[in-house]
Coordinates of N, CA and C in Angstrom, one line a residue:
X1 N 43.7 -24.5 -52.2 CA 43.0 -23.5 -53.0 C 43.5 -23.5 -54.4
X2 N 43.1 -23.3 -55.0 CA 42.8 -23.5 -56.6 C 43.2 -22.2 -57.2
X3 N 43.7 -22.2 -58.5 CA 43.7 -20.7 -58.6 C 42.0 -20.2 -59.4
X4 N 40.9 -20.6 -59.3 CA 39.8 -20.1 -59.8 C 39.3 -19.1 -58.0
X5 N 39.8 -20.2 -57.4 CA 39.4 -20.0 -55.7 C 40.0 -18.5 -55.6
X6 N 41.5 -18.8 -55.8 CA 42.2 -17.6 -56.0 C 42.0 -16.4 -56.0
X7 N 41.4 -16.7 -57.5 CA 41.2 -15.6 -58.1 C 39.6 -15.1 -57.5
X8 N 38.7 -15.7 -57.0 CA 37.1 -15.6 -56.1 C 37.2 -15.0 -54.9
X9 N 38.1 -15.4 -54.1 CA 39.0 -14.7 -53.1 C 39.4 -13.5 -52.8
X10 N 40.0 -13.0 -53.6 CA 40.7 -11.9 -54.5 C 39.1 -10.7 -54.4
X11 N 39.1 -11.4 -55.1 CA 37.1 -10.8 -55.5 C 37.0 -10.0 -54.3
X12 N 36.1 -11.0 -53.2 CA 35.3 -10.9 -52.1 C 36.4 -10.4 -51.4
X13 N 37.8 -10.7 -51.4 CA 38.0 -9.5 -50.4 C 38.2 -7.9 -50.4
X14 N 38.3 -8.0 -51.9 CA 38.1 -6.5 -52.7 C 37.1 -5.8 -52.2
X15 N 35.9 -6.8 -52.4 CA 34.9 -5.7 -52.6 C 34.6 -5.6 -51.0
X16 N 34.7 -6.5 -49.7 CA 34.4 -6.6 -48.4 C 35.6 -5.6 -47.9
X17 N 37.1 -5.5 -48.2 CA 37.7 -4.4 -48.0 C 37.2 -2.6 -48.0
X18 N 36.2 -2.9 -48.7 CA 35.6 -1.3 -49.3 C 34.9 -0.9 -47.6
X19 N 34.7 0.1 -47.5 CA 34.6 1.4 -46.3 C 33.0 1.2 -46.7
X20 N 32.8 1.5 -47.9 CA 31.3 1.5 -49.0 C 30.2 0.9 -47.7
X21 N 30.8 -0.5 -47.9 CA 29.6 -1.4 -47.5 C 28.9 -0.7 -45.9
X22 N 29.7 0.2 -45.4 CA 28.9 0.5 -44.0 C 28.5 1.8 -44.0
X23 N 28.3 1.8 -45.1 CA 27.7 3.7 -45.5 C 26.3 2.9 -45.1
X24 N 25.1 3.6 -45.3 CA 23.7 3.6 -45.3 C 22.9 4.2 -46.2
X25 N 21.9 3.2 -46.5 CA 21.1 3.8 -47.6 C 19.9 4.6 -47.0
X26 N 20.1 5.7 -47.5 CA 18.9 6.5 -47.2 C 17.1 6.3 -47.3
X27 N 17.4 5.6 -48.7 CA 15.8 5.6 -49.1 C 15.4 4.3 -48.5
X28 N 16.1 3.8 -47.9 CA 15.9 2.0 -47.4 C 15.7 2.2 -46.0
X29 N 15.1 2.8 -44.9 CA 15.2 3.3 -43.6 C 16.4 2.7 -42.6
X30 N 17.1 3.8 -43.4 CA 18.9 3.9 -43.1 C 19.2 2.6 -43.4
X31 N 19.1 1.2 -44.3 CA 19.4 -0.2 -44.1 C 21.1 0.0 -44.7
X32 N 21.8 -0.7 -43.7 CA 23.6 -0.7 -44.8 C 23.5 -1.6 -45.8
X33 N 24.0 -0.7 -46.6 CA 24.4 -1.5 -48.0 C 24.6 -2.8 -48.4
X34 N 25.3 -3.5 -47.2 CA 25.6 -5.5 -47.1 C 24.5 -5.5 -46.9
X35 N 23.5 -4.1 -46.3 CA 22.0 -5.6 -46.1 C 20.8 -5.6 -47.0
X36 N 21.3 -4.6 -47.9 CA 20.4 -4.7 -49.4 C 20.4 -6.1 -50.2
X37 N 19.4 -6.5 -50.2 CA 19.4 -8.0 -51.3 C 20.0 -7.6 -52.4
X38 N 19.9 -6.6 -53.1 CA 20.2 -6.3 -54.8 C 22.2 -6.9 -54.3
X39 N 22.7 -5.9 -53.5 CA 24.1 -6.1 -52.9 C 24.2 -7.6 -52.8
X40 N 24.0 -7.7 -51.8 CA 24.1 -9.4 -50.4 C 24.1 -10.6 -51.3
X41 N 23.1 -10.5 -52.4 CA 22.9 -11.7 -53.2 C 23.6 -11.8 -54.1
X42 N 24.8 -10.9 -54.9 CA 26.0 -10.7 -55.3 C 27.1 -11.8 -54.8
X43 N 27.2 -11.1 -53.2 CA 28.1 -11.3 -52.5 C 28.2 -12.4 -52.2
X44 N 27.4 -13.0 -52.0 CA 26.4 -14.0 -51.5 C 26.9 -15.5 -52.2
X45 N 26.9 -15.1 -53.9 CA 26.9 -15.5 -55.2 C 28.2 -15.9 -55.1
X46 N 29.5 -14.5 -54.9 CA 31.2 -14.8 -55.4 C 31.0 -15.8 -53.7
X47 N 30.6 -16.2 -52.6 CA 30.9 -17.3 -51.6 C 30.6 -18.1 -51.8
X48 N 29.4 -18.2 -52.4 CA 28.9 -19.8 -52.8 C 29.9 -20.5 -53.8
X49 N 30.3 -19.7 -54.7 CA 31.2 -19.8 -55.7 C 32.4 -20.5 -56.1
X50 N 33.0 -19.7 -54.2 CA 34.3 -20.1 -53.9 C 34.6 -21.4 -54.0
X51 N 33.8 -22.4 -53.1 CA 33.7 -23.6 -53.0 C 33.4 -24.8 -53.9
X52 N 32.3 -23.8 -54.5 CA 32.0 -24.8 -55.6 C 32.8 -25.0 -56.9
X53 N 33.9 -23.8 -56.9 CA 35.2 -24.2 -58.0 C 36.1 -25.2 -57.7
X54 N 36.0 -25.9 -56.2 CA 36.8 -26.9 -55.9 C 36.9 -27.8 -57.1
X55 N 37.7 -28.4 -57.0 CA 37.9 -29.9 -57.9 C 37.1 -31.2 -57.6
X56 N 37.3 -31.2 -56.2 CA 36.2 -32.2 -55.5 C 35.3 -31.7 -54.5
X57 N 33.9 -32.7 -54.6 CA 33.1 -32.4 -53.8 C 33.3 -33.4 -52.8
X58 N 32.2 -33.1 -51.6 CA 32.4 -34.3 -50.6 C 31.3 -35.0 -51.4
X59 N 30.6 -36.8 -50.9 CA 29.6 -37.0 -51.6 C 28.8 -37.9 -50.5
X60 N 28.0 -38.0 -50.0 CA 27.1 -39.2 -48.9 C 27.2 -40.8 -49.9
X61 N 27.2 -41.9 -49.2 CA 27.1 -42.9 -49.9 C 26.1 -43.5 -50.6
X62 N 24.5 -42.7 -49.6 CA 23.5 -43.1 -50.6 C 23.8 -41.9 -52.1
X63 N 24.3 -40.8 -52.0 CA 24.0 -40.2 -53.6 C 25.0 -40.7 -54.3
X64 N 25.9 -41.5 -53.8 CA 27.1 -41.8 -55.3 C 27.1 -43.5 -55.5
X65 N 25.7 -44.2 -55.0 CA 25.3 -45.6 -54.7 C 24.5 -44.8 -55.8
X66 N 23.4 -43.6 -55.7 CA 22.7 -43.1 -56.8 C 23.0 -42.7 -58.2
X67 N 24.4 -42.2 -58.2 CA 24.6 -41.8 -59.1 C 25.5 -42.7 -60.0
X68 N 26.0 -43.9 -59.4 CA 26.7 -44.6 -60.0 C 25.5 -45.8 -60.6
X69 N 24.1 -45.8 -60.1 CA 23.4 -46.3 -60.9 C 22.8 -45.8 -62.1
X70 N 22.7 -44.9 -62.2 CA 22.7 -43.7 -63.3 C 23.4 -43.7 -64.3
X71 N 25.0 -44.1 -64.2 CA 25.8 -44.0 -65.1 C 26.3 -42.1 -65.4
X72 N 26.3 -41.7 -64.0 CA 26.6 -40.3 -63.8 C 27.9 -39.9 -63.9
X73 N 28.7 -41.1 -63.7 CA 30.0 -40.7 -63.2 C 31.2 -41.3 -64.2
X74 N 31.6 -40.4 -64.9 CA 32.6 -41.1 -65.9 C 34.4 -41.3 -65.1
X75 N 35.3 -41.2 -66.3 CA 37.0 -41.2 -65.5 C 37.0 -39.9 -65.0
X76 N 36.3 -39.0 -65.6 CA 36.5 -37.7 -65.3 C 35.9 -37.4 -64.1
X77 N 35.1 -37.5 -63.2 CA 34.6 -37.4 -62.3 C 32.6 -37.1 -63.0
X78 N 32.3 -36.3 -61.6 CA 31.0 -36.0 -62.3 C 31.0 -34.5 -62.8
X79 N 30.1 -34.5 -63.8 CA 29.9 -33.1 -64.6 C 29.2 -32.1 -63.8
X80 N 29.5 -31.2 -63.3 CA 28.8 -30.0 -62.8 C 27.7 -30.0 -63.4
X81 N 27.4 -29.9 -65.0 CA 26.1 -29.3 -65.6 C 25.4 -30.7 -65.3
X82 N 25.6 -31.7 -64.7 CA 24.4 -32.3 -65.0 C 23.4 -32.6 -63.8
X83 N 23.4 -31.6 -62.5 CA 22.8 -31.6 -61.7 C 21.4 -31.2 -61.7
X84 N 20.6 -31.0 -61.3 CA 19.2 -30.5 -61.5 C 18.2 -31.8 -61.4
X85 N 16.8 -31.0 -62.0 CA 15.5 -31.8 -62.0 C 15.9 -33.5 -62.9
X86 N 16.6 -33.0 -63.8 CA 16.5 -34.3 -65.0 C 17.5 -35.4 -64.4
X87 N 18.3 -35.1 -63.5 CA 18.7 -36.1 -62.9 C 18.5 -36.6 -61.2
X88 N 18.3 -35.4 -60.4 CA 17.7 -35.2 -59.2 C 18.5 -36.0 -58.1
X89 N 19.7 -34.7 -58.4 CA 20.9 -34.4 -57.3 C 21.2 -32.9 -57.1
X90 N 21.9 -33.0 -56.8 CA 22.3 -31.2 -56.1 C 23.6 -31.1 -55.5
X91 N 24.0 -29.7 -55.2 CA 25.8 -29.5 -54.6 C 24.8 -28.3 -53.4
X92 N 25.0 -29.0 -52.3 CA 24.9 -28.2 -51.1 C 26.2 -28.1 -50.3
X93 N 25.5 -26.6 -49.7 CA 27.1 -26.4 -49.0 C 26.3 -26.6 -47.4
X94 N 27.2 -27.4 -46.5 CA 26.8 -28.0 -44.9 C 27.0 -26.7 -44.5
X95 N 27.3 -25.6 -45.0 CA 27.5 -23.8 -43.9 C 27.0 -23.2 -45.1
X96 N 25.8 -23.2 -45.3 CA 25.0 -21.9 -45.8 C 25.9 -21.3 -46.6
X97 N 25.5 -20.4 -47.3 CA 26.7 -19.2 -48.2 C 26.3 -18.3 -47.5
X98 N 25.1 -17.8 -46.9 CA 24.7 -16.3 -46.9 C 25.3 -16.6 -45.1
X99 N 25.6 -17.4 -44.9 CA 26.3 -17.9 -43.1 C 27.8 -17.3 -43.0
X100 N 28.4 -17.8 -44.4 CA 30.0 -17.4 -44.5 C 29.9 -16.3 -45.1
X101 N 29.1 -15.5 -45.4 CA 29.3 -14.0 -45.7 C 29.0 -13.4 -44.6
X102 N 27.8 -13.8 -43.5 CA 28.7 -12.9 -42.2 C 29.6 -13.1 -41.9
X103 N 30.1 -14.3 -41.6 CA 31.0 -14.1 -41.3 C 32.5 -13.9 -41.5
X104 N 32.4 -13.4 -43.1 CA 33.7 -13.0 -43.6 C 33.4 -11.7 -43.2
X105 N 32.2 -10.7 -43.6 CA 31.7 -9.5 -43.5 C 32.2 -8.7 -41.9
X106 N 32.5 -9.7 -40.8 CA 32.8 -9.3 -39.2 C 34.1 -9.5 -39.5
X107 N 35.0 -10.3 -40.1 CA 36.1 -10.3 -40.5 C 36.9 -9.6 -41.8
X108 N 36.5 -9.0 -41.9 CA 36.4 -8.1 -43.5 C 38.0 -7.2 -43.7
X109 N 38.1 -7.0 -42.3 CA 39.5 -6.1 -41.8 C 40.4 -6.6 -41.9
X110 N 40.5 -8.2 -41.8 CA 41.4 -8.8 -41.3 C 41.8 -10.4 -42.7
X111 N 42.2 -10.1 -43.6 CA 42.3 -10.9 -44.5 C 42.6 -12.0 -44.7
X112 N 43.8 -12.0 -43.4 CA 43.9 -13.7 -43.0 C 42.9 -14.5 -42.2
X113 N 42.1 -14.0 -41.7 CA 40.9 -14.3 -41.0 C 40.1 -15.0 -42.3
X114 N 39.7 -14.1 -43.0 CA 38.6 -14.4 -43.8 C 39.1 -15.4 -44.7
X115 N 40.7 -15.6 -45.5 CA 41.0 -16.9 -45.8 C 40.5 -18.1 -44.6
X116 N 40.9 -18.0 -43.5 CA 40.4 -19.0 -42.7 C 39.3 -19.7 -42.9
X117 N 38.0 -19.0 -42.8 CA 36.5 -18.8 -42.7 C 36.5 -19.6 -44.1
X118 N 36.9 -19.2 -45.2 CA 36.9 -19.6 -46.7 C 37.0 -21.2 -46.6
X119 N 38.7 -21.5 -46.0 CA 39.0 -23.0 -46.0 C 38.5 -23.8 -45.0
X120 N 38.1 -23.2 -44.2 CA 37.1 -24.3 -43.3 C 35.8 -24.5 -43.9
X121 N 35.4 -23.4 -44.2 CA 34.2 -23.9 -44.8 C 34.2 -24.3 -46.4
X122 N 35.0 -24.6 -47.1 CA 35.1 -24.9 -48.3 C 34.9 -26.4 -48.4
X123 N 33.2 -26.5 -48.3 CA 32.5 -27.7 -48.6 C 31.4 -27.5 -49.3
X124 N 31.3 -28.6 -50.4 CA 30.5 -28.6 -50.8 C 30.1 -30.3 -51.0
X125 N 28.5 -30.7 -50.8 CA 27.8 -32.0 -50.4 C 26.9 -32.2 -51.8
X126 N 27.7 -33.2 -52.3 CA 26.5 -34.0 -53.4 C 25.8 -34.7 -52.9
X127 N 24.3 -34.4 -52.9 CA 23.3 -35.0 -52.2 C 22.3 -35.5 -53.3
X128 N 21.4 -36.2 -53.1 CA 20.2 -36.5 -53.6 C 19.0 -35.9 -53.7
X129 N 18.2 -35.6 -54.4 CA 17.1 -34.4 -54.3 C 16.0 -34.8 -52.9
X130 N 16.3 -36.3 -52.3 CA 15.6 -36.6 -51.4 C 16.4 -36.4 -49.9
X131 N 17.5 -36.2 -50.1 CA 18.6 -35.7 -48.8 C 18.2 -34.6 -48.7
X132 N 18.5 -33.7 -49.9 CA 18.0 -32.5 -49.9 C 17.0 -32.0 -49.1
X133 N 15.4 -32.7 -49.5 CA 14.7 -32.7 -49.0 C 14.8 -32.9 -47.9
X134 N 15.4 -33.2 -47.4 CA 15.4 -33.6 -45.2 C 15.7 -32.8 -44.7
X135 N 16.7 -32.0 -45.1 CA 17.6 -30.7 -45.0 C 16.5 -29.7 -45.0
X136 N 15.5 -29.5 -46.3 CA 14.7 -28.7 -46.1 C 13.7 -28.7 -45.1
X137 N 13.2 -30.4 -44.9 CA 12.4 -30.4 -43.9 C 12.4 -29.8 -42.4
X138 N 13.8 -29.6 -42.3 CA 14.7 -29.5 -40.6 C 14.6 -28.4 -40.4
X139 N 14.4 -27.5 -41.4 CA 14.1 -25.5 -41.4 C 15.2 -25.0 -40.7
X140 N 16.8 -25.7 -41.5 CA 17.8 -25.1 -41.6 C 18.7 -24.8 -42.8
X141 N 17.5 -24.4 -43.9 CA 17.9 -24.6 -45.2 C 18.8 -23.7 -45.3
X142 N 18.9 -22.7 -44.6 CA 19.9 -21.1 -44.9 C 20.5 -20.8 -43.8
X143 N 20.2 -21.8 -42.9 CA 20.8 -21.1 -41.3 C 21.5 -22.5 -40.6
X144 N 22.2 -22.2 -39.7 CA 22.6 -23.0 -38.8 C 22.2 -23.0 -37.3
X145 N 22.0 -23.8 -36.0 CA 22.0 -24.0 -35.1 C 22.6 -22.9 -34.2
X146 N 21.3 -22.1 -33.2 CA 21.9 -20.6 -32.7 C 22.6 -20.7 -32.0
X147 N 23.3 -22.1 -31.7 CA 24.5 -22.0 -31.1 C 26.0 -22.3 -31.3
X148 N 25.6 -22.5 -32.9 CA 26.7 -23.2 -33.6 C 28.1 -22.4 -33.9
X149 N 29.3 -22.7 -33.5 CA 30.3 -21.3 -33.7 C 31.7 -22.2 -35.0
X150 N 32.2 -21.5 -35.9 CA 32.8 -22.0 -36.8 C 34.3 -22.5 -35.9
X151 N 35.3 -23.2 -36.7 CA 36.0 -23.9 -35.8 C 35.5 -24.5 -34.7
X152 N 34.8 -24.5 -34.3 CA 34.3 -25.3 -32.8 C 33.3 -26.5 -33.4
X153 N 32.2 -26.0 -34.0 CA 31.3 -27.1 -34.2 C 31.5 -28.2 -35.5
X154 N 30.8 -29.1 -35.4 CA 30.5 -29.5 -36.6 C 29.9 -29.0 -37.6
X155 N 30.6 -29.2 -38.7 CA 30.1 -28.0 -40.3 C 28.9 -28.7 -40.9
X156 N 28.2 -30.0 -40.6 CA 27.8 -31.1 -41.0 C 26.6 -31.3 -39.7
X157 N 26.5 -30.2 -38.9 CA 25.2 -30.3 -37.3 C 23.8 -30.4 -38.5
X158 N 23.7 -29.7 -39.4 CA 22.4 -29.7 -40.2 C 22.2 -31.4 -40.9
X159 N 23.2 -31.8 -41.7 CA 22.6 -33.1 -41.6 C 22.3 -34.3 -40.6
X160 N 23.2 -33.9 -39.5 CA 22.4 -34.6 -38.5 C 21.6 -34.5 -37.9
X161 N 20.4 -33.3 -37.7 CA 19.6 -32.7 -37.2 C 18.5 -33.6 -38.3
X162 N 18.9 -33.6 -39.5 CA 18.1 -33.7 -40.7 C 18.2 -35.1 -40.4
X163 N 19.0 -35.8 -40.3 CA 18.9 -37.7 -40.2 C 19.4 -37.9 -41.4
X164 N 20.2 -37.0 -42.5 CA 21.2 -37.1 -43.5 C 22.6 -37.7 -43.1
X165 N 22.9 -38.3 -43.6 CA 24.6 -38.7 -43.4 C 25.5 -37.8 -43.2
X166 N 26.2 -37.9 -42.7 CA 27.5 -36.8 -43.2 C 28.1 -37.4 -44.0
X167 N 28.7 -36.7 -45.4 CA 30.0 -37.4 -46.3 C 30.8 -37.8 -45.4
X168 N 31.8 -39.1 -46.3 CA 32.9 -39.8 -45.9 C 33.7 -39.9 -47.1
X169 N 33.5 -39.6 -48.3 CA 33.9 -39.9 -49.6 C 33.8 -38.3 -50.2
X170 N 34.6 -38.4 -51.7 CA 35.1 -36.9 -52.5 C 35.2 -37.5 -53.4
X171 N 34.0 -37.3 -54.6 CA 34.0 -37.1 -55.8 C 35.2 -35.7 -57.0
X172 N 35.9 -35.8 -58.0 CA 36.0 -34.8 -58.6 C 35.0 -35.1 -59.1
X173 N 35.0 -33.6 -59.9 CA 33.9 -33.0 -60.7 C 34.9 -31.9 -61.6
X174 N 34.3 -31.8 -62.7 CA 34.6 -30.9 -63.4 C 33.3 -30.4 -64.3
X175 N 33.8 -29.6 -65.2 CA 33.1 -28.5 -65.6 C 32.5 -27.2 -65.2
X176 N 32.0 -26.5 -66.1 CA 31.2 -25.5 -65.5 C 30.9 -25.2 -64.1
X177 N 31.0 -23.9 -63.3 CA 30.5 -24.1 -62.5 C 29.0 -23.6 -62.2
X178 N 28.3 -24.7 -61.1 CA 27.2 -24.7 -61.4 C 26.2 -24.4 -60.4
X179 N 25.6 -23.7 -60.2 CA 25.0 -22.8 -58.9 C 23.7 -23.3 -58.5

């Protein structure tokens, strides 16, 4: 863990520590507070976050076969900002964000717990906009397999469901981070 991690960490356990989150909103027919999108997509945000301040990503061999034809990749590693349409790559995480926010949220009590949950899942997959696509095709873009349990399964069941690789390689990256 990094100290940006650290300090993201720090964050989400602050605010997941709060009593707050299991009040009820009245005007929302009783919905709790974690399950308001205005809230959740916050929260949602500082977990995706966590991971993506790593130093390294993981990377599949077809996207860094991709991106080394590109000329994407300097001594520095690859640049955060330069993901998107104009180059057509992406940083996916193999466990959902809004996946590790339940399951920090069931662990919320327990703070060494939820470091756990953090470092196991602290992956993030430089893919291709067409890996990507497979992923989406699989209609496990946000979810995992309903029988999938963390420490036990593979963190990586979605790309093979999808016919995507799993990484075997870790790019750094630096810059910005980039959502």
């Amino acid at each position: 863990m990094n100290e940006i991690q650290n300090a993201i960490f720090h964050l989400i356990n602050n605010i997941l520590s709060d009593d707050f989150f299991d009040a009820k909103l009245k005007n929302h027919k009783e919905q709790k507070i974690i399950e308001n999108s205005s809230i959740r997509y916050g929260l949602i945000n500082y977990v995706a976050k966590y991971s993506l301040a790593n130093n390294e990503y993981l990377i599949t061999d077809k996207c860094l076969n991709y991106l080394q034809s590109q000329s994407l990749i300097s001594e520095k590693g690859l640049l955060r900002g330069k993901k998107g349409n104009k180059h057509k790559f992406t940083f996916e995480h193999p466990i959902p964000a809004n996946i590790i926010t339940d399951l920090l949220y069931k662990n919320r009590k327990d703070k060494k717990m939820m470091l756990k949950v953090l470092k196991a899942t602290d992956l993030v997959t430089v893919l291709t906009y067409e890996e990507n696509d497979e992923i989406n095709k699989s209609r496990l873009t946000s979810s995992m397999p309903n029988d999938w349990e963390i420490f036990q399964d593979n963190p990586f069941i979605r790309y093979s469901i999808s016919g995507v690789e799993s990484p075997t390689k870790t790019i750094k990256v630096y810059g910005a981070l980039a959502r």
